[in-house]
Amino acid sequence: MYYAAILILPLPLAATREDTSRHMPRLMTIMAFIVALLLIAGSIPALAQGTTQAKLIVSAQAGYGDAGAYLMGEWLPVRVTLANPPGGASRRVTVRVATGSTGQGTLGTYQQEVDLPAQSRKEVTLYTYSSEFTHKFRVELYEGGTLLEYADATADPYEPPAGMIVAVASSDASLMNSLKGEQLGHVVLPLAVRGYGYTGQLPVPSTTIAHISLADLPALSQALDSLGAIVIDDADSSTLSTEQRESIEGWVARGGLLLVTYRAGGADTLAGLDSLVPINVSSSRTVPSLASLADLAASPLTTTGSITIGNATVKSDALFSSSTRVLAMQDGVPLVAVRDVGQGRVVYMGASPALPPLKGWDGLPALEKRIFSEHALRVSYGADLRVSNTSVPFGGYGAAVFQTYGGMFELPGLELPNVWLVGGFLLVYILIVGPLNFIILRRMRRTELAWFTIPGLVLLFSVIAYLLALGSKGGDLVTIRVNAINTTEGISVATLEQHVGVFSPLRSTYRFTLDANSAVTEMNPYGYYQARTSSGAPVSSGAGTTTIDNVNIDTWGLRAFVAEHTAVLDAPLQADLHLGNNTIVGKVKNRTTGPLQDVALVRGDAVQYIGYIAPGEEADVRLPVQNGVFNNSSPEQLLPMPAGVANPQNGYMYGQAGQVNGTAQREYDRKVNALSVALYPLMIGEAPTDLNVILLAWGPTPAARFSVDGKSNLSQDQDVNVWASTVHVVASVSDQVSLDADKVPYGVYVPGNSPSVLPMGSGSPLVFTTVSGQVQPGIPQPVPTATSNGVVSGLSLAPYIEFRYRLPSGIQPQSLYLNYSTSDPPPPGPGSPLDVQAYNVRTGAWDRIATIGSVSAKLQQAIPNPALYVGAAGDVTVRLSSPDGSVTGINGSFRLALNSTR
């Protein structure tokens, strides 16, 4: 084509000078047209090549398992696969998913930038949440601002806290499927709900099984909060990345249950989880039976020949031994061991339920329910924040221990202007612009000047109005950070809830950065509920950094966010706590280089306020053992109120007390809100069932914190940092150790009822309702009901009732007394003898220690050789059963006394 154009160009030269001069304009036009056509034709192949470039391929999978199970309000992973097929050019793209799906639309986006070389395939994980029954999440792929492709990820939502999703990583695709729809664990209520007089029926847990691979476990710990439990069987945990392991550690500490099994000749389930699993397994060995598992489940197990189990021992390290309970052992080898980690648990099983003789055993569901019985189902802080006022069965108050009227981000600029100031300003403006201006000009006989004085006065008052607003609302860029850090004894991973609020004096756009991979939720200026803005800020995460882009803040407005993530951090307080005479004693030490403020200890309704501890210094602890529910009527017990500050729970904003516009009041409100965030995952509206103590301190800022890009010198930069951790109480031979019967905490496990675990504390009597006749399969058992005084009634004795007492770790008791008493008159019943058995931690057998021959009886039974029945973690387990298998009605209480007859 180009050569043809060259040949055509000389044609005009052959014409005569006369013809050329006469027809030159027309010839030039024709030539230009021909050249243009030829150039366009020559570019067609290049255009065709561009339009036929291979399209990018995107696919997505949300949640867990094939159905994409997740809990509403909790973060969930969205695993995205991107492919750049052969023939495509290298490209930089942005993959994005909407977050916060609600009935009012999405609230933001979570995104990552990805480099896709030619002919490549990459997998990335995004995170999202929904507060509604969302069944589909759309993943979009952008290049610049152009939408290239999209894919829909299907999902299956469940309501918290009753939705129990168990993720199973196993070579057996049917493992634990028999538990689908069953009731595992028990629902616990937030403390704030109990404080507001919740009297409704607790929701009944229902289990969903999601089969996964270990690669499906996300690196962001909060995305695991949709899972109640993770089961790893015949899956190599050494393939887990460091980020995945830390993610699991943080999830367990917040309340997750991790179950790992041993399978001879199978994949190593323990290698990658050494920091969590309480057992060392050197090899395998054979045993003649699994009678201890049959006893644990109260179901016969017939075996033929020898059975291969893991040759296991409990780790000797004090951090493991003091928190590990062996529930079943065979020939001196632990078969089921449970380690308490923060609010969660790690369970080891020495025989795989996917293999005979456990597979197909009728008692396997009962055994699994027994293992899961202590698992507490609750709504996480983040989920409560996001789903409040929606569909949580008892939600609506927000994630708070102290229900305050003061907000986390209270500032003068966010308040409504003073009514008298506005009214006075308008009155003066009207008088001067109107009558006074007219009177003065009329006396001057220059009324025509009104054309100039009125605009001048309007301009003057506009300036005055701006200056008044600037004085009341402020002209500074203000950043407020409120950080709650929860550490766990025995692991190095802490959970952080980092809040940031930015107040802008001018309408502007900002960018926030946090040096950690986080899940970010926007809050409203008061620090609770999700903000429903029309311009959700996109969140980008990856490579250890999270950014919130395009944060548009109006003049004298505030935008607030909370970032949830984990980090390797140590608690600022080091504690050495042990038991004295009905009192927890010891010391706490400040191991940081800075001072700690408002240090306090909490257990049940007992609080010890210590206050200031200088760097490296210690403080004495003397905390009485009390088993009541924490009293959250006033934060003053943990945070003494400065002069002129009112209790923010008393409704001072309505003029009942205090002054809402004081700087000290705002700072106090902010700290109370931070305290609620820190305590929320550690407290429930029930009596404690162990001797763990919560430590609180106000101290250092974590290394990773929010920054406002381009604003290194902020006019006002405020930080609030509260640290919370839970520590064990141990035994000390140097002190007199004793606990009266009403001081020893315990819980009750009732296999024949739902819920399966009843946290009783120590002082509540236990009532057994008469139910005559043999319990038949398929016949519903009585459901326990709790009354306001803590009495629980309607408990079935089939096959047994189990009392789980907790003493300090490492205790060597001189005496244990089991106190049983009935009230008059006793309820009618068959009156058959009842066996009282205790679990022998040395032999793994259940030893009979007493027999109750009548429903009307009183018993103070000294347990012989008490050291045989106390585990390293201070656990004592006693069973009450009926030898003939009948259901017996009694009315009484069972309490344990340590080195005391009271």
mmCIF file of N, CA, C and O in Angstrom, residues 280-362:
data_model
loop_
_atom_site.group_PDB
_atom_site.id
_atom_site.type_symbol
_atom_site.label_atom_id
_atom_site.label_comp_id
_atom_site.label_asym_id
_atom_site.label_seq_id
_atom_site.Cartn_x
_atom_site.Cartn_y
_atom_site.Cartn_z
ATOM 1 N N ASN A 280 3.835 -34.211 72.702
ATOM 2 C CA ASN A 280 4.929 -34.702 71.862
ATOM 3 C C ASN A 280 4.625 -36.144 71.481
ATOM 4 O O ASN A 280 4.265 -36.951 72.348
ATOM 5 N N VAL A 281 4.755 -36.466 70.214
ATOM 6 C CA VAL A 281 4.553 -37.830 69.736
ATOM 7 C C VAL A 281 5.854 -38.304 69.119
ATOM 8 O O VAL A 281 6.316 -37.743 68.118
ATOM 9 N N SER A 282 6.460 -39.303 69.739
ATOM 10 C CA SER A 282 7.755 -39.796 69.268
ATOM 11 C C SER A 282 7.610 -40.824 68.163
ATOM 12 O O SER A 282 8.444 -40.900 67.264
ATOM 13 N N SER A 283 6.569 -41.635 68.229
ATOM 14 C CA SER A 283 6.354 -42.700 67.241
ATOM 15 C C SER A 283 4.941 -43.224 67.457
ATOM 16 O O SER A 283 4.105 -42.533 68.047
ATOM 17 N N SER A 284 4.688 -44.427 67.014
ATOM 18 C CA SER A 284 3.394 -45.071 67.269
ATOM 19 C C SER A 284 3.604 -46.292 68.150
ATOM 20 O O SER A 284 4.710 -46.811 68.270
ATOM 21 N N ARG A 285 2.526 -46.730 68.778
ATOM 22 C CA ARG A 285 2.552 -47.938 69.594
ATOM 23 C C ARG A 285 1.185 -48.587 69.552
ATOM 24 O O ARG A 285 0.211 -47.977 69.076
ATOM 25 N N THR A 286 1.091 -49.801 70.029
ATOM 26 C CA THR A 286 -0.184 -50.519 70.012
ATOM 27 C C THR A 286 -0.699 -50.699 71.430
ATOM 28 O O THR A 286 0.070 -50.797 72.386
ATOM 29 N N VAL A 287 -2.020 -50.686 71.532
ATOM 30 C CA VAL A 287 -2.700 -50.940 72.805
ATOM 31 C C VAL A 287 -3.789 -51.979 72.550
ATOM 32 O O VAL A 287 -4.316 -52.090 71.425
ATOM 33 N N PRO A 288 -4.167 -52.733 73.579
ATOM 34 C CA PRO A 288 -5.159 -53.803 73.364
ATOM 35 C C PRO A 288 -6.583 -53.296 73.212
ATOM 36 O O PRO A 288 -7.432 -53.998 72.646
ATOM 37 N N SER A 289 -6.889 -52.090 73.712
ATOM 38 C CA SER A 289 -8.260 -51.577 73.651
ATOM 39 C C SER A 289 -8.248 -50.068 73.758
ATOM 40 O O SER A 289 -7.207 -49.461 74.031
ATOM 41 N N LEU A 290 -9.418 -49.486 73.570
ATOM 42 C CA LEU A 290 -9.625 -48.047 73.754
ATOM 43 C C LEU A 290 -10.715 -47.840 74.802
ATOM 44 O O LEU A 290 -11.639 -47.044 74.633
ATOM 45 N N ALA A 291 -10.586 -48.577 75.900
ATOM 46 C CA ALA A 291 -11.607 -48.536 76.944
ATOM 47 C C ALA A 291 -11.759 -47.139 77.528
ATOM 48 O O ALA A 291 -12.857 -46.744 77.936
ATOM 49 N N SER A 292 -10.663 -46.376 77.585
ATOM 50 C CA SER A 292 -10.749 -45.039 78.168
ATOM 51 C C SER A 292 -11.628 -44.121 77.325
ATOM 52 O O SER A 292 -12.338 -43.257 77.860
ATOM 53 N N LEU A 293 -11.593 -44.282 75.996
ATOM 54 C CA LEU A 293 -12.482 -43.499 75.146
ATOM 55 C C LEU A 293 -13.928 -43.940 75.337
ATOM 56 O O LEU A 293 -14.842 -43.111 75.322
ATOM 57 N N ALA A 294 -14.140 -45.240 75.518
ATOM 58 C CA ALA A 294 -15.494 -45.728 75.778
ATOM 59 C C ALA A 294 -16.032 -45.155 77.084
ATOM 60 O O ALA A 294 -17.196 -44.770 77.174
ATOM 61 N N ASP A 295 -15.163 -45.083 78.112
ATOM 62 C CA ASP A 295 -15.598 -44.519 79.388
ATOM 63 C C ASP A 295 -15.901 -43.023 79.248
ATOM 64 O O ASP A 295 -16.855 -42.517 79.847
ATOM 65 N N LEU A 296 -15.079 -42.328 78.470
ATOM 66 C CA LEU A 296 -15.277 -40.886 78.306
ATOM 67 C C LEU A 296 -16.612 -40.596 77.637
ATOM 68 O O LEU A 296 -17.297 -39.625 77.980
ATOM 69 N N ALA A 297 -16.982 -41.436 76.669
ATOM 70 C CA ALA A 297 -18.239 -41.240 75.953
ATOM 71 C C ALA A 297 -19.402 -41.979 76.583
ATOM 72 O O ALA A 297 -20.539 -41.836 76.127
ATOM 73 N N ALA A 298 -19.124 -42.802 77.628
ATOM 74 C CA ALA A 298 -20.150 -43.623 78.270
ATOM 75 C C ALA A 298 -20.869 -44.484 77.243
ATOM 76 O O ALA A 298 -22.096 -44.596 77.245
ATOM 77 N N SER A 299 -20.079 -45.089 76.343
ATOM 78 C CA SER A 299 -20.633 -45.944 75.291
ATOM 79 C C SER A 299 -19.654 -47.086 75.048
ATOM 80 O O SER A 299 -18.451 -46.848 74.871
ATOM 81 N N PRO A 300 -20.143 -48.333 75.058
ATOM 82 C CA PRO A 300 -19.227 -49.471 74.887
ATOM 83 C C PRO A 300 -18.552 -49.453 73.516
ATOM 84 O O PRO A 300 -19.153 -49.073 72.513
ATOM 85 N N LEU A 301 -17.277 -49.878 73.490
ATOM 86 C CA LEU A 301 -16.505 -49.939 72.251
ATOM 87 C C LEU A 301 -15.836 -51.304 72.175
ATOM 88 O O LEU A 301 -14.940 -51.615 72.971
ATOM 89 N N THR A 302 -16.294 -52.097 71.243
ATOM 90 C CA THR A 302 -15.746 -53.435 71.063
ATOM 91 C C THR A 302 -14.636 -53.395 70.024
ATOM 92 O O THR A 302 -14.822 -52.869 68.927
ATOM 93 N N THR A 303 -13.476 -53.931 70.384
ATOM 94 C CA THR A 303 -12.339 -53.957 69.468
ATOM 95 C C THR A 303 -11.809 -55.372 69.354
ATOM 96 O O THR A 303 -11.955 -56.191 70.273
ATOM 97 N N THR A 304 -11.203 -55.670 68.244
ATOM 98 C CA THR A 304 -10.558 -56.963 68.024
ATOM 99 C C THR A 304 -9.120 -56.712 67.619
ATOM 100 O O THR A 304 -8.849 -55.970 66.677
ATOM 101 N N GLY A 305 -8.199 -57.344 68.334
ATOM 102 C CA GLY A 305 -6.797 -57.153 68.017
ATOM 103 C C GLY A 305 -6.258 -55.852 68.589
ATOM 104 O O GLY A 305 -6.960 -55.086 69.259
ATOM 105 N N SER A 306 -4.991 -55.616 68.320
ATOM 106 C CA SER A 306 -4.336 -54.419 68.832
ATOM 107 C C SER A 306 -4.680 -53.202 67.987
ATOM 108 O O SER A 306 -5.024 -53.311 66.813
ATOM 109 N N ILE A 307 -4.560 -52.039 68.609
ATOM 110 C CA ILE A 307 -4.907 -50.770 67.960
ATOM 111 C C ILE A 307 -3.674 -49.875 68.017
ATOM 112 O O ILE A 307 -3.013 -49.766 69.058
ATOM 113 N N THR A 308 -3.358 -49.228 66.901
ATOM 114 C CA THR A 308 -2.202 -48.341 66.825
ATOM 115 C C THR A 308 -2.601 -46.929 67.208
ATOM 116 O O THR A 308 -3.554 -46.366 66.654
ATOM 117 N N ILE A 309 -1.856 -46.361 68.154
ATOM 118 C CA ILE A 309 -2.093 -44.985 68.582
ATOM 119 C C ILE A 309 -0.751 -44.247 68.587
ATOM 120 O O ILE A 309 0.311 -44.846 68.405
ATOM 121 N N GLY A 310 -0.789 -42.957 68.817
ATOM 122 C CA GLY A 310 0.437 -42.181 68.932
ATOM 123 C C GLY A 310 1.078 -42.386 70.291
ATOM 124 O O GLY A 310 0.401 -42.365 71.319
ATOM 125 N N ASN A 311 2.376 -42.586 70.305
ATOM 126 C CA ASN A 311 3.109 -42.742 71.554
ATOM 127 C C ASN A 311 3.386 -41.337 72.101
ATOM 128 O O ASN A 311 4.429 -40.739 71.838
ATOM 129 N N ALA A 312 2.443 -40.815 72.847
ATOM 130 C CA ALA A 312 2.424 -39.397 73.196
ATOM 131 C C ALA A 312 2.773 -39.169 74.657
ATOM 132 O O ALA A 312 2.547 -40.035 75.516
ATOM 133 N N THR A 313 3.318 -37.995 74.922
ATOM 134 C CA THR A 313 3.545 -37.514 76.281
ATOM 135 C C THR A 313 3.189 -36.030 76.318
ATOM 136 O O THR A 313 3.335 -35.310 75.320
ATOM 137 N N VAL A 314 2.713 -35.565 77.465
ATOM 138 C CA VAL A 314 2.429 -34.147 77.630
ATOM 139 C C VAL A 314 3.754 -33.397 77.717
ATOM 140 O O VAL A 314 4.696 -33.834 78.393
ATOM 141 N N LYS A 315 3.857 -32.273 77.009
ATOM 142 C CA LYS A 315 5.080 -31.477 77.039
ATOM 143 C C LYS A 315 5.388 -31.038 78.471
ATOM 144 O O LYS A 315 4.488 -30.619 79.214
ATOM 145 N N SER A 316 6.670 -31.132 78.829
ATOM 146 C CA SER A 316 7.068 -30.850 80.205
ATOM 147 C C SER A 316 7.185 -29.371 80.510
ATOM 148 O O SER A 316 7.227 -28.976 81.676
ATOM 149 N N ASP A 317 7.248 -28.531 79.470
ATOM 150 C CA ASP A 317 7.350 -27.092 79.682
ATOM 151 C C ASP A 317 6.168 -26.617 80.536
ATOM 152 O O ASP A 317 5.027 -27.009 80.324
ATOM 153 N N ALA A 318 6.468 -25.750 81.511
ATOM 154 C CA ALA A 318 5.437 -25.319 82.460
ATOM 155 C C ALA A 318 4.265 -24.641 81.771
ATOM 156 O O ALA A 318 3.110 -24.773 82.206
ATOM 157 N N LEU A 319 4.540 -23.900 80.678
ATOM 158 C CA LEU A 319 3.448 -23.222 79.980
ATOM 159 C C LEU A 319 2.462 -24.219 79.401
ATOM 160 O O LEU A 319 1.272 -23.932 79.286
ATOM 161 N N PHE A 320 2.933 -25.398 79.014
ATOM 162 C CA PHE A 320 2.045 -26.414 78.466
ATOM 163 C C PHE A 320 1.418 -27.262 79.572
ATOM 164 O O PHE A 320 0.207 -27.481 79.590
ATOM 165 N N SER A 321 2.247 -27.751 80.498
ATOM 166 C CA SER A 321 1.726 -28.659 81.518
ATOM 167 C C SER A 321 0.719 -27.987 82.432
ATOM 168 O O SER A 321 -0.245 -28.620 82.882
ATOM 169 N N SER A 322 0.900 -26.693 82.696
ATOM 170 C CA SER A 322 -0.017 -26.003 83.609
ATOM 171 C C SER A 322 -1.352 -25.666 82.968
ATOM 172 O O SER A 322 -2.271 -25.219 83.658
ATOM 173 N N SER A 323 -1.465 -25.861 81.651
ATOM 174 C CA SER A 323 -2.715 -25.532 80.962
ATOM 175 C C SER A 323 -3.311 -26.723 80.218
ATOM 176 O O SER A 323 -4.247 -26.553 79.441
ATOM 177 N N THR A 324 -2.770 -27.936 80.450
ATOM 178 C CA THR A 324 -3.196 -29.118 79.693
ATOM 179 C C THR A 324 -3.892 -30.115 80.598
ATOM 180 O O THR A 324 -3.383 -30.462 81.672
ATOM 181 N N ARG A 325 -5.040 -30.585 80.154
ATOM 182 C CA ARG A 325 -5.808 -31.598 80.879
ATOM 183 C C ARG A 325 -5.907 -32.861 80.025
ATOM 184 O O ARG A 325 -6.266 -32.784 78.840
ATOM 185 N N VAL A 326 -5.591 -33.989 80.608
ATOM 186 C CA VAL A 326 -5.709 -35.277 79.919
ATOM 187 C C VAL A 326 -7.073 -35.862 80.263
ATOM 188 O O VAL A 326 -7.341 -36.221 81.412
ATOM 189 N N LEU A 327 -7.933 -35.961 79.250
ATOM 190 C CA LEU A 327 -9.293 -36.460 79.482
ATOM 191 C C LEU A 327 -9.390 -37.965 79.385
ATOM 192 O O LEU A 327 -10.305 -38.571 79.949
ATOM 193 N N ALA A 328 -8.485 -38.576 78.624
ATOM 194 C CA ALA A 328 -8.510 -40.033 78.474
ATOM 195 C C ALA A 328 -7.101 -40.514 78.175
ATOM 196 O O ALA A 328 -6.370 -39.877 77.406
ATOM 197 N N MET A 329 -6.699 -41.624 78.816
ATOM 198 C CA MET A 329 -5.403 -42.218 78.525
ATOM 199 C C MET A 329 -5.549 -43.739 78.492
ATOM 200 O O MET A 329 -6.452 -44.301 79.111
ATOM 201 N N GLN A 330 -4.679 -44.362 77.727
ATOM 202 C CA GLN A 330 -4.700 -45.814 77.603
ATOM 203 C C GLN A 330 -3.294 -46.336 77.878
ATOM 204 O O GLN A 330 -2.336 -45.939 77.199
ATOM 205 N N ASP A 331 -3.187 -47.188 78.885
ATOM 206 C CA ASP A 331 -1.892 -47.754 79.277
ATOM 207 C C ASP A 331 -0.866 -46.652 79.530
ATOM 208 O O ASP A 331 0.309 -46.749 79.129
ATOM 209 N N GLY A 332 -1.299 -45.577 80.166
ATOM 210 C CA GLY A 332 -0.410 -44.482 80.500
ATOM 211 C C GLY A 332 -0.120 -43.523 79.366
ATOM 212 O O GLY A 332 0.648 -42.568 79.550
ATOM 213 N N VAL A 333 -0.732 -43.716 78.194
ATOM 214 C CA VAL A 333 -0.496 -42.846 77.037
ATOM 215 C C VAL A 333 -1.718 -41.959 76.839
ATOM 216 O O VAL A 333 -2.840 -42.465 76.720
ATOM 217 N N PRO A 334 -1.527 -40.623 76.781
ATOM 218 C CA PRO A 334 -2.687 -39.742 76.557
ATOM 219 C C PRO A 334 -3.353 -40.020 75.214
ATOM 220 O O PRO A 334 -2.691 -40.100 74.182
ATOM 221 N N LEU A 335 -4.676 -40.183 75.266
ATOM 222 C CA LEU A 335 -5.476 -40.354 74.046
ATOM 223 C C LEU A 335 -6.241 -39.092 73.694
ATOM 224 O O LEU A 335 -6.430 -38.792 72.521
ATOM 225 N N VAL A 336 -6.711 -38.379 74.701
ATOM 226 C CA VAL A 336 -7.375 -37.093 74.493
ATOM 227 C C VAL A 336 -6.789 -36.110 75.502
ATOM 228 O O VAL A 336 -6.856 -36.340 76.718
ATOM 229 N N ALA A 337 -6.173 -35.048 74.984
ATOM 230 C CA ALA A 337 -5.591 -34.013 75.851
ATOM 231 C C ALA A 337 -6.083 -32.657 75.369
ATOM 232 O O ALA A 337 -6.143 -32.396 74.162
ATOM 233 N N VAL A 338 -6.415 -31.781 76.294
ATOM 234 C CA VAL A 338 -6.953 -30.455 75.988
ATOM 235 C C VAL A 338 -6.057 -29.411 76.627
ATOM 236 O O VAL A 338 -5.784 -29.463 77.832
ATOM 237 N N ARG A 339 -5.607 -28.452 75.820
ATOM 238 C CA ARG A 339 -4.841 -27.332 76.341
ATOM 239 C C ARG A 339 -5.663 -26.060 76.240
ATOM 240 O O ARG A 339 -6.197 -25.741 75.174
ATOM 241 N N ASP A 340 -5.776 -25.334 77.338
ATOM 242 C CA ASP A 340 -6.471 -24.054 77.347
ATOM 243 C C ASP A 340 -5.512 -22.970 76.859
ATOM 244 O O ASP A 340 -4.423 -22.797 77.415
ATOM 245 N N VAL A 341 -5.911 -22.246 75.825
ATOM 246 C CA VAL A 341 -5.103 -21.168 75.266
ATOM 247 C C VAL A 341 -5.986 -19.933 75.189
ATOM 248 O O VAL A 341 -6.846 -19.827 74.303
ATOM 249 N N GLY A 342 -5.784 -18.993 76.102
ATOM 250 C CA GLY A 342 -6.635 -17.812 76.109
ATOM 251 C C GLY A 342 -8.093 -18.205 76.295
ATOM 252 O O GLY A 342 -8.459 -18.901 77.232
ATOM 253 N N GLN A 343 -8.934 -17.775 75.360
ATOM 254 C CA GLN A 343 -10.351 -18.121 75.407
ATOM 255 C C GLN A 343 -10.656 -19.400 74.634
ATOM 256 O O GLN A 343 -11.802 -19.850 74.613
ATOM 257 N N GLY A 344 -9.650 -19.974 73.984
ATOM 258 C CA GLY A 344 -9.873 -21.148 73.147
ATOM 259 C C GLY A 344 -9.168 -22.379 73.669
ATOM 260 O O GLY A 344 -8.589 -22.395 74.768
ATOM 261 N N ARG A 345 -9.190 -23.446 72.846
ATOM 262 C CA ARG A 345 -8.619 -24.726 73.258
ATOM 263 C C ARG A 345 -7.990 -25.436 72.075
ATOM 264 O O ARG A 345 -8.453 -25.289 70.940
ATOM 265 N N VAL A 346 -6.954 -26.219 72.402
ATOM 266 C CA VAL A 346 -6.308 -27.089 71.430
ATOM 267 C C VAL A 346 -6.464 -28.514 71.940
ATOM 268 O O VAL A 346 -6.107 -28.819 73.087
ATOM 269 N N VAL A 347 -7.012 -29.388 71.098
ATOM 270 C CA VAL A 347 -7.312 -30.763 71.496
ATOM 271 C C VAL A 347 -6.470 -31.720 70.662
ATOM 272 O O VAL A 347 -6.376 -31.573 69.438
ATOM 273 N N TYR A 348 -5.880 -32.692 71.335
ATOM 274 C CA TYR A 348 -5.136 -33.756 70.657
ATOM 275 C C TYR A 348 -5.884 -35.070 70.832
ATOM 276 O O TYR A 348 -6.318 -35.406 71.949
ATOM 277 N N MET A 349 -6.048 -35.821 69.739
ATOM 278 C CA MET A 349 -6.607 -37.168 69.791
ATOM 279 C C MET A 349 -5.561 -38.136 69.269
ATOM 280 O O MET A 349 -5.042 -37.972 68.159
ATOM 281 N N GLY A 350 -5.245 -39.165 70.062
ATOM 282 C CA GLY A 350 -4.204 -40.120 69.689
ATOM 283 C C GLY A 350 -4.637 -41.180 68.722
ATOM 284 O O GLY A 350 -3.813 -42.008 68.299
ATOM 285 N N ALA A 351 -5.924 -41.194 68.354
ATOM 286 C CA ALA A 351 -6.438 -42.142 67.358
ATOM 287 C C ALA A 351 -7.356 -41.382 66.415
ATOM 288 O O ALA A 351 -8.144 -40.547 66.851
ATOM 289 N N SER A 352 -7.233 -41.669 65.146
ATOM 290 C CA SER A 352 -8.016 -40.932 64.152
ATOM 291 C C SER A 352 -9.460 -41.420 64.115
ATOM 292 O O SER A 352 -9.711 -42.624 64.011
ATOM 293 N N PRO A 353 -10.417 -40.513 64.177
ATOM 294 C CA PRO A 353 -11.833 -40.922 64.054
ATOM 295 C C PRO A 353 -12.197 -41.334 62.632
ATOM 296 O O PRO A 353 -13.308 -41.799 62.411
ATOM 297 N N ALA A 354 -11.260 -41.155 61.692
ATOM 298 C CA ALA A 354 -11.531 -41.572 60.312
ATOM 299 C C ALA A 354 -11.159 -43.023 60.063
ATOM 300 O O ALA A 354 -11.377 -43.528 58.963
ATOM 301 N N LEU A 355 -10.592 -43.693 61.073
ATOM 302 C CA LEU A 355 -10.158 -45.079 60.918
ATOM 303 C C LEU A 355 -10.827 -45.965 61.961
ATOM 304 O O LEU A 355 -11.183 -45.495 63.056
ATOM 305 N N PRO A 356 -11.009 -47.280 61.666
ATOM 306 C CA PRO A 356 -11.491 -48.198 62.693
ATOM 307 C C PRO A 356 -10.479 -48.250 63.849
ATOM 308 O O PRO A 356 -9.288 -48.018 63.637
ATOM 309 N N PRO A 357 -10.917 -48.487 65.065
ATOM 310 C CA PRO A 357 -12.278 -48.853 65.449
ATOM 311 C C PRO A 357 -13.197 -47.660 65.732
ATOM 312 O O PRO A 357 -14.377 -47.872 66.021
ATOM 313 N N LEU A 358 -12.659 -46.420 65.662
ATOM 314 C CA LEU A 358 -13.523 -45.286 65.964
ATOM 315 C C LEU A 358 -14.525 -45.024 64.836
ATOM 316 O O LEU A 358 -15.671 -44.661 65.099
ATOM 317 N N LYS A 359 -14.091 -45.185 63.591
ATOM 318 C CA LYS A 359 -15.016 -44.963 62.476
ATOM 319 C C LYS A 359 -16.101 -46.033 62.500
ATOM 320 O O LYS A 359 -15.821 -47.226 62.530
ATOM 321 N N GLY A 360 -17.339 -45.595 62.497
ATOM 322 C CA GLY A 360 -18.467 -46.504 62.578
ATOM 323 C C GLY A 360 -18.887 -46.854 63.985
ATOM 324 O O GLY A 360 -19.894 -47.546 64.178
ATOM 325 N N TRP A 361 -18.150 -46.382 64.982
ATOM 326 C CA TRP A 361 -18.509 -46.636 66.377
ATOM 327 C C TRP A 361 -19.709 -45.780 66.760
ATOM 328 O O TRP A 361 -19.743 -44.579 66.504
ATOM 329 N N ASP A 362 -20.691 -46.400 67.376
ATOM 330 C CA ASP A 362 -21.907 -45.690 67.761
ATOM 331 C C ASP A 362 -21.628 -44.583 68.775
ATOM 332 O O ASP A 362 -22.384 -43.602 68.857
#
